[in-house]
Tab-separated table of C-alpha atoms in Angstrom:
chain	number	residue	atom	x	y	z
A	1	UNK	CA	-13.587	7.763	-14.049
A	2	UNK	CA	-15.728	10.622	-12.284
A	3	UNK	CA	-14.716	13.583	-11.167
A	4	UNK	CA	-13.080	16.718	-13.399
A	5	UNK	CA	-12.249	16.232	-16.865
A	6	UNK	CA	-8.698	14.900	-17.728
A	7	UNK	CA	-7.964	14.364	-21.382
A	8	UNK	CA	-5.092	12.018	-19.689
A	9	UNK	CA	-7.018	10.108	-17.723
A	10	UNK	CA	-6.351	7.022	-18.767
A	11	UNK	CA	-6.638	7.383	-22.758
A	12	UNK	CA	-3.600	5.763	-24.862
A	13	UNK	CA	-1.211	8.003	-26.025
A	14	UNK	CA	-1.011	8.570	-29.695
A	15	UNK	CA	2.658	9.640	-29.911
A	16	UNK	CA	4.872	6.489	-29.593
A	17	UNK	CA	7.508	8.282	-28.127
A	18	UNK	CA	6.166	9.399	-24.683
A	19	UNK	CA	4.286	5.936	-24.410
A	20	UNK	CA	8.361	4.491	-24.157
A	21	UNK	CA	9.152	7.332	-21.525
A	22	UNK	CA	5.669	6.697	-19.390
A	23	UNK	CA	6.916	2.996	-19.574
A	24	UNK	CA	10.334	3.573	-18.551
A	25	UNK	CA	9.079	6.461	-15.714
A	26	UNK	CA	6.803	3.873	-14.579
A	27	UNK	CA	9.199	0.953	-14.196
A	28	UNK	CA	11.833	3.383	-12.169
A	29	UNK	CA	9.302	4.437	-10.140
A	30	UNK	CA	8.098	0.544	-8.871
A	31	UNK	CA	11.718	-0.067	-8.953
A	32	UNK	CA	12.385	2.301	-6.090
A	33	UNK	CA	8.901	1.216	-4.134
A	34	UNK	CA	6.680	-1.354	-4.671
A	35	UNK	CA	7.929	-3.540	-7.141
A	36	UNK	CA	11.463	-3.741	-5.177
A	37	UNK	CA	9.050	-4.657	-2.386
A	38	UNK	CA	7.663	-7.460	-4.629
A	39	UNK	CA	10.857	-8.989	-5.396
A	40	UNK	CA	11.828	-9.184	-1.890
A	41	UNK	CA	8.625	-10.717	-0.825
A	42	UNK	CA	8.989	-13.225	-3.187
A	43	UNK	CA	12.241	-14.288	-2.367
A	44	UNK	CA	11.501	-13.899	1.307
A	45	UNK	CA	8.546	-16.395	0.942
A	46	UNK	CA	10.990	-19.044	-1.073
A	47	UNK	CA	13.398	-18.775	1.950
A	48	UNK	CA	10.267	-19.339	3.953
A	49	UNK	CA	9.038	-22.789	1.468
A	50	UNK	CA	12.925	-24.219	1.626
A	51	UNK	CA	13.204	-24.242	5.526
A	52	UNK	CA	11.999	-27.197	7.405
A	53	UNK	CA	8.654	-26.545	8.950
A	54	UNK	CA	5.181	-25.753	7.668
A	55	UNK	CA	4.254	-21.357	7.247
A	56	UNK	CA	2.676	-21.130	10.355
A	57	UNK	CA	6.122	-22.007	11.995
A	58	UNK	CA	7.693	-18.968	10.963
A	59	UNK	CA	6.589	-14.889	12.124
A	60	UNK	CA	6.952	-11.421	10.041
A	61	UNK	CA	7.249	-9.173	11.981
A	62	UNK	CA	5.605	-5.557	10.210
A	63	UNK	CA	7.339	-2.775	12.495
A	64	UNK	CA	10.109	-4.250	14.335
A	65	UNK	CA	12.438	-2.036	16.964
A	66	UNK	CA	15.678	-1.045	15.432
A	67	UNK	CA	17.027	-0.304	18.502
A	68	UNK	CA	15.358	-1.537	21.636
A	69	UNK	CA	17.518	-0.344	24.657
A	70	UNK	CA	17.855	2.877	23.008
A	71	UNK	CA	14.557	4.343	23.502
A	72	UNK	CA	15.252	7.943	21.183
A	73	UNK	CA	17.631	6.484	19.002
A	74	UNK	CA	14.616	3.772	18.215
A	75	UNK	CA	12.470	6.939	17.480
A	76	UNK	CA	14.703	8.368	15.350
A	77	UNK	CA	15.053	5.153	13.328
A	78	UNK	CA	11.487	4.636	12.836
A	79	UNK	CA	10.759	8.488	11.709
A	80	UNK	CA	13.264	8.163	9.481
A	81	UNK	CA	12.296	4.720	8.099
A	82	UNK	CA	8.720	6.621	7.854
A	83	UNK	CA	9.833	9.760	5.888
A	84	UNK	CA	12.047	7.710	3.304
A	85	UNK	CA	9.233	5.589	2.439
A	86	UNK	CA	6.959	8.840	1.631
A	87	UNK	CA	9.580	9.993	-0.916
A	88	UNK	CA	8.312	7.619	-4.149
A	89	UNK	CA	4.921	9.045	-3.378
A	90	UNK	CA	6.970	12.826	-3.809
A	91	UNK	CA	8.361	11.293	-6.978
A	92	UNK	CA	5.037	10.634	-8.703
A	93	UNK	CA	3.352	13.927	-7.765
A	94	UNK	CA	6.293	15.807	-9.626
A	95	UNK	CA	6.009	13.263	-12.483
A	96	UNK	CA	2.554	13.908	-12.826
A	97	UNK	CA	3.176	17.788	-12.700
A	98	UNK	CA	5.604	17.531	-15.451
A	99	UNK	CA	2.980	15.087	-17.388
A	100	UNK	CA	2.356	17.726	-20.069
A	101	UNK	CA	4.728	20.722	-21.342
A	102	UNK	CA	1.757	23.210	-19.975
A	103	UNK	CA	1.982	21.370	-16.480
A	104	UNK	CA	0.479	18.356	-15.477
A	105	UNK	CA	-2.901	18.106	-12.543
A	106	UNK	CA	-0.652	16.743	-10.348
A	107	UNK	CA	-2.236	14.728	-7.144
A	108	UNK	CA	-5.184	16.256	-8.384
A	109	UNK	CA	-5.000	13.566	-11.388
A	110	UNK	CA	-5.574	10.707	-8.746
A	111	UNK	CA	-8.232	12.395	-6.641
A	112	UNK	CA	-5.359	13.121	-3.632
A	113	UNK	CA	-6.478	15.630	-2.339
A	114	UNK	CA	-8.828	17.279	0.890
A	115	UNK	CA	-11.441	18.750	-1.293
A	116	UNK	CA	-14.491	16.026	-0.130
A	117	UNK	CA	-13.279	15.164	3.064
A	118	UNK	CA	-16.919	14.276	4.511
A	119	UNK	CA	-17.252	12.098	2.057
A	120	UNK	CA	-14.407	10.149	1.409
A	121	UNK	CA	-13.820	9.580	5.205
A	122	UNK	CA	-17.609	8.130	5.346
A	123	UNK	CA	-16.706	5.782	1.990
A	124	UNK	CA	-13.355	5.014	3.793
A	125	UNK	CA	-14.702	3.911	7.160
A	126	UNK	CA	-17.466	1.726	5.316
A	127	UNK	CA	-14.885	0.296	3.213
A	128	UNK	CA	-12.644	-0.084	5.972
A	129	UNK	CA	-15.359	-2.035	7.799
A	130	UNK	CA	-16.252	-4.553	5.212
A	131	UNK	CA	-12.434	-5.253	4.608
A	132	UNK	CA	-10.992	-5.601	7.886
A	133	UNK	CA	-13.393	-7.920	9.494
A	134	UNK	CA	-13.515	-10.336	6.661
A	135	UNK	CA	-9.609	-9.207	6.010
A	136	UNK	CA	-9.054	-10.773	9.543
A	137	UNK	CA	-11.097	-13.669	9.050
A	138	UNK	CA	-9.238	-14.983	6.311
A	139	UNK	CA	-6.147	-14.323	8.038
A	140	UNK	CA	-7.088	-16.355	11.145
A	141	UNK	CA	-8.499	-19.304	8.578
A	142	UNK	CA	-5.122	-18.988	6.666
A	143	UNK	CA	-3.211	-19.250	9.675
A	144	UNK	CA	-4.720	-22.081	10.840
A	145	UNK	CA	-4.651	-24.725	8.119
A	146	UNK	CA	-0.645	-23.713	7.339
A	147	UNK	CA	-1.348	-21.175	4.800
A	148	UNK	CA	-0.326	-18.041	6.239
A	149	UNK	CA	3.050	-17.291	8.418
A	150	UNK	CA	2.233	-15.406	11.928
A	151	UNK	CA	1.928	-12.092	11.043
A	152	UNK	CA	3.389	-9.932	14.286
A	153	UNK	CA	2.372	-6.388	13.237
A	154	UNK	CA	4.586	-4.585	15.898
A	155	UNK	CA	7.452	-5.735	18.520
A	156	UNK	CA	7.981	-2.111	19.319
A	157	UNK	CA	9.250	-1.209	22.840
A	158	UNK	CA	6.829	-0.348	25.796
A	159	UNK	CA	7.711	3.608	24.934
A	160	UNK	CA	5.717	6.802	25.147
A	161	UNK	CA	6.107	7.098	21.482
A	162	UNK	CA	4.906	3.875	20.478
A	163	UNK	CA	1.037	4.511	19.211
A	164	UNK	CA	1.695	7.566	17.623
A	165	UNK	CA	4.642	5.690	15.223
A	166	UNK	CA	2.264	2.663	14.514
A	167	UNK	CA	-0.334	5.159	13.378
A	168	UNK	CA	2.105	7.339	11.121
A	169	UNK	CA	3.524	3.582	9.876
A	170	UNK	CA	-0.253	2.803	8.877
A	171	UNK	CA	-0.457	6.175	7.572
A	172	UNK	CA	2.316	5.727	5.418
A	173	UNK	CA	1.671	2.632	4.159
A	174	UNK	CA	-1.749	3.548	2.744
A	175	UNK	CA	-0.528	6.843	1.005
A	176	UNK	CA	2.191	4.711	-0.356
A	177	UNK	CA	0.064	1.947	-2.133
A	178	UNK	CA	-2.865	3.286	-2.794
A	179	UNK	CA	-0.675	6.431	-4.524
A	180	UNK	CA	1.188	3.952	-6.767
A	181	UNK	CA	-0.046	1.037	-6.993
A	182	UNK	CA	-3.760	1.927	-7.859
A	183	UNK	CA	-4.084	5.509	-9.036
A	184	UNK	CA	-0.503	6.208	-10.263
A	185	UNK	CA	-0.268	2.600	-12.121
A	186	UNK	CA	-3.293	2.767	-13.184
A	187	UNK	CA	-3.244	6.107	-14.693
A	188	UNK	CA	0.412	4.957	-16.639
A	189	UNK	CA	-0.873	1.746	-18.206
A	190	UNK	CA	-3.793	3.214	-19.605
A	191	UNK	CA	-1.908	5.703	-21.064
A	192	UNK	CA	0.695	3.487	-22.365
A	193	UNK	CA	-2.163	0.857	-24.206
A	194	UNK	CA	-3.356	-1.320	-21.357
A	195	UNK	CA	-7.118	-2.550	-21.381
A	196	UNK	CA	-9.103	-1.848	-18.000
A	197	UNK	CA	-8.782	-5.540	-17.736
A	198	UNK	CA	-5.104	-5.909	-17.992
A	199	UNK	CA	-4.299	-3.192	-15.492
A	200	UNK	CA	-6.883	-4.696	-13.146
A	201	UNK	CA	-4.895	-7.566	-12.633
A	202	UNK	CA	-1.266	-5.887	-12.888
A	203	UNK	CA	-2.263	-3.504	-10.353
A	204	UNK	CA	-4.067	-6.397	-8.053
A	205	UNK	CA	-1.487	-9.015	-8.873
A	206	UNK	CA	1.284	-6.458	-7.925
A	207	UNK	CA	-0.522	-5.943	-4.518
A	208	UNK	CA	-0.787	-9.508	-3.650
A	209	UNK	CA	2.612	-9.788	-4.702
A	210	UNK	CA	4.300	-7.875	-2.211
A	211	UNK	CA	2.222	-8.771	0.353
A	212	UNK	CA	3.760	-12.549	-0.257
A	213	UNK	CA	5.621	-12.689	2.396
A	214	UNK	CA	3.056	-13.399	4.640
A	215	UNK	CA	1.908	-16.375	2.950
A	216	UNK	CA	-0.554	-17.626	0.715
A	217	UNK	CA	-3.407	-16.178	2.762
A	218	UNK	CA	-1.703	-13.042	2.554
A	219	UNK	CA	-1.428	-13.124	-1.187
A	220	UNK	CA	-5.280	-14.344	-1.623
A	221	UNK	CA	-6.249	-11.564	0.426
A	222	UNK	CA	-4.458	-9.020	-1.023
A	223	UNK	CA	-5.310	-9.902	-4.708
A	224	UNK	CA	-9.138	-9.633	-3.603
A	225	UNK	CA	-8.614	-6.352	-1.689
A	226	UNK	CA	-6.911	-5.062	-4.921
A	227	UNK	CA	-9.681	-5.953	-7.284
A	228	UNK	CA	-12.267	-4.345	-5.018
A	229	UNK	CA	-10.261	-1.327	-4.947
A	230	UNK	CA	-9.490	-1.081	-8.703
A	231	UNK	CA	-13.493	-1.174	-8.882
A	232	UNK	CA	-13.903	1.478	-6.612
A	233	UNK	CA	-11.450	3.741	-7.917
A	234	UNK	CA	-12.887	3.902	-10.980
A	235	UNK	CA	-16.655	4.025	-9.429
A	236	UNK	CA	-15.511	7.017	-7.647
A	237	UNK	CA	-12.894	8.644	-9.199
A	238	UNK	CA	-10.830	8.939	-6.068
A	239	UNK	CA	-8.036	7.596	-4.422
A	240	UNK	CA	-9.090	9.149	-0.923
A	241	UNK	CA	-11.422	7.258	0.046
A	242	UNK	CA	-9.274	4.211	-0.348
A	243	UNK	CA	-6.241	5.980	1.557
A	244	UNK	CA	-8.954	6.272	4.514
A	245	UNK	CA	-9.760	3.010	4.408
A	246	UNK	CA	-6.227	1.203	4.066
A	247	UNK	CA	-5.045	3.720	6.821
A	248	UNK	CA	-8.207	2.721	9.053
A	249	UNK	CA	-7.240	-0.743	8.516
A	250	UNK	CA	-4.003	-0.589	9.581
A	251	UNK	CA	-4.477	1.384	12.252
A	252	UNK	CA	-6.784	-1.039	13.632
A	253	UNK	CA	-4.786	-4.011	12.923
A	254	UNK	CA	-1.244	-2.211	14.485
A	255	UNK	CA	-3.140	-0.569	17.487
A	256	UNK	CA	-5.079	-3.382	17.954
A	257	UNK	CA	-1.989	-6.029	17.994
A	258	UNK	CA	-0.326	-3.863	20.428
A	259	UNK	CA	-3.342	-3.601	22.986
A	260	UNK	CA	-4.495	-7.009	22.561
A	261	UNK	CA	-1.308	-9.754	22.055
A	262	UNK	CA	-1.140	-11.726	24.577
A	263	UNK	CA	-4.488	-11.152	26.748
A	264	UNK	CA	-6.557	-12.588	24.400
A	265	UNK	CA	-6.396	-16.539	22.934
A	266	UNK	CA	-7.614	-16.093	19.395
A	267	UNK	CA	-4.957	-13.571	18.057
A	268	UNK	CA	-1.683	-15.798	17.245
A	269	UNK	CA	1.562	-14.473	18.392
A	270	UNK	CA	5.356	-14.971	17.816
């Protein structure tokens, strides 16, 4: 990767013994995110397959109300569904701290951090802009032929808080993923042995995965996405960038949803 040296990067570790504990400190930490996440996609998706109807029958929904005649108690909900997701991403920064017995780079490690922000909000937008159209072509074509359920990406109540919370949900979601499931799992399977190879396709694979339950369109997408981003990641030596873009994309696709469903014909709806 670019960027400042790190004689952790992603080099194997000699000493059996902290290879085990990366492995096990890797598997806890997709165990309270992203690969609980990919379980429950999955077995969303086979509840999906066994019901009567074809994918495009069925909606899911992205950020739902929790309580929709109780305006502040709503708010409340979605903040704190918000914060609690952020706290895996807390996990790996203090893992990566305590990565050595001198201290670990922390964030740092991943390239998390606001020390090029010119730059990786330019690569992010551009990024952003070649994923997200072709993102929401594929989508649309997916939907269409039965591939793909209706993805509603907010039902959230006609409330003065209601942008802001889809922009911190996008927010959230980017810092989440692109934290663990590119530079953090990246970082921990090359240490632990994995070829550049093999992690490319754990790391995409896991992405598509828990982005199952919106169909096979969903999964295609989302494998493709994480290849792309793999590639740039280690072009760049930043995860940044790719938390721009993700965010951007998600803003656009929440924000967008909520302006738009409804007044226009080609955006499918619950």
């Amino acid at each position: 990767m670019r960027g400042e040296p790190d004689d952790m990067a992603d080099s194997p570790l000699s000493d059996p013994g902290r290879r085990r504990v990366f492995q096990q400190e890797l598997l806890l930490v997709l165990a309270l995110s992203l690969g609980a996440s990919a379980v429950a996609a999955v077995i969303r998706f086979t509840g999906v397959l066994t019901r009567p109807g074809g994918l495009s029958d069925y909606a899911a929904t992205l950020n739902a109300s929790r309580a929709p005649d109780r305006p502040w108690l709503d708010l409340a909900w979605q903040l704190f569904g918000i914060a609690t997701a952020l706290v895996p991403v807390l996990l790996v920064a203090h893992l990566l701290l305590r990565e050595r017995s001198d201290g670990g780079p922390g964030m740092r490690a991943l390239g998390f951090d606001l020390r090029r922000p010119g730059g990786d909000l330019a690569r992010g937008a551009a990024v952003a802009a070649a994923i997200g159209g072709s993102g929401l072509l594929l989508y649309l074509g997916a939907q269409a032929v039965g591939l793909n359920l209706t993805v509603v990406p907010e039902s959230l109540p006609e409330v003065w808080w209601k942008l802001p919370v889809l922009i911190a949900s996008a927010v959230q979601n980017a810092v989440v993923e692109e934290v663990i499931v590119l530079g953090y799992l990246l970082r921990r399977l090359g240490q632990t042995g994995w070829t550049p190879m093999a992690a490319l396709l754990a790391s995409s694979l896991l992405r598509g995965t828990y982005h199952l339950y919106q169909g096979i369109g969903g999964f295609v997408g989302n494998v493709v996405m994480g290849i792309v981003f793999v590639w740039l990641y280690r072009r760049w030596g930043r995860i940044m960038p790719l938390v721009v873009a993700h965010a951007l994309i998600d803003i656009v696709a929440f924000v967008g949803y909520a302006l738009l469903a409804g007044k226009v014909g080609w955006l499918p709806t619950a």
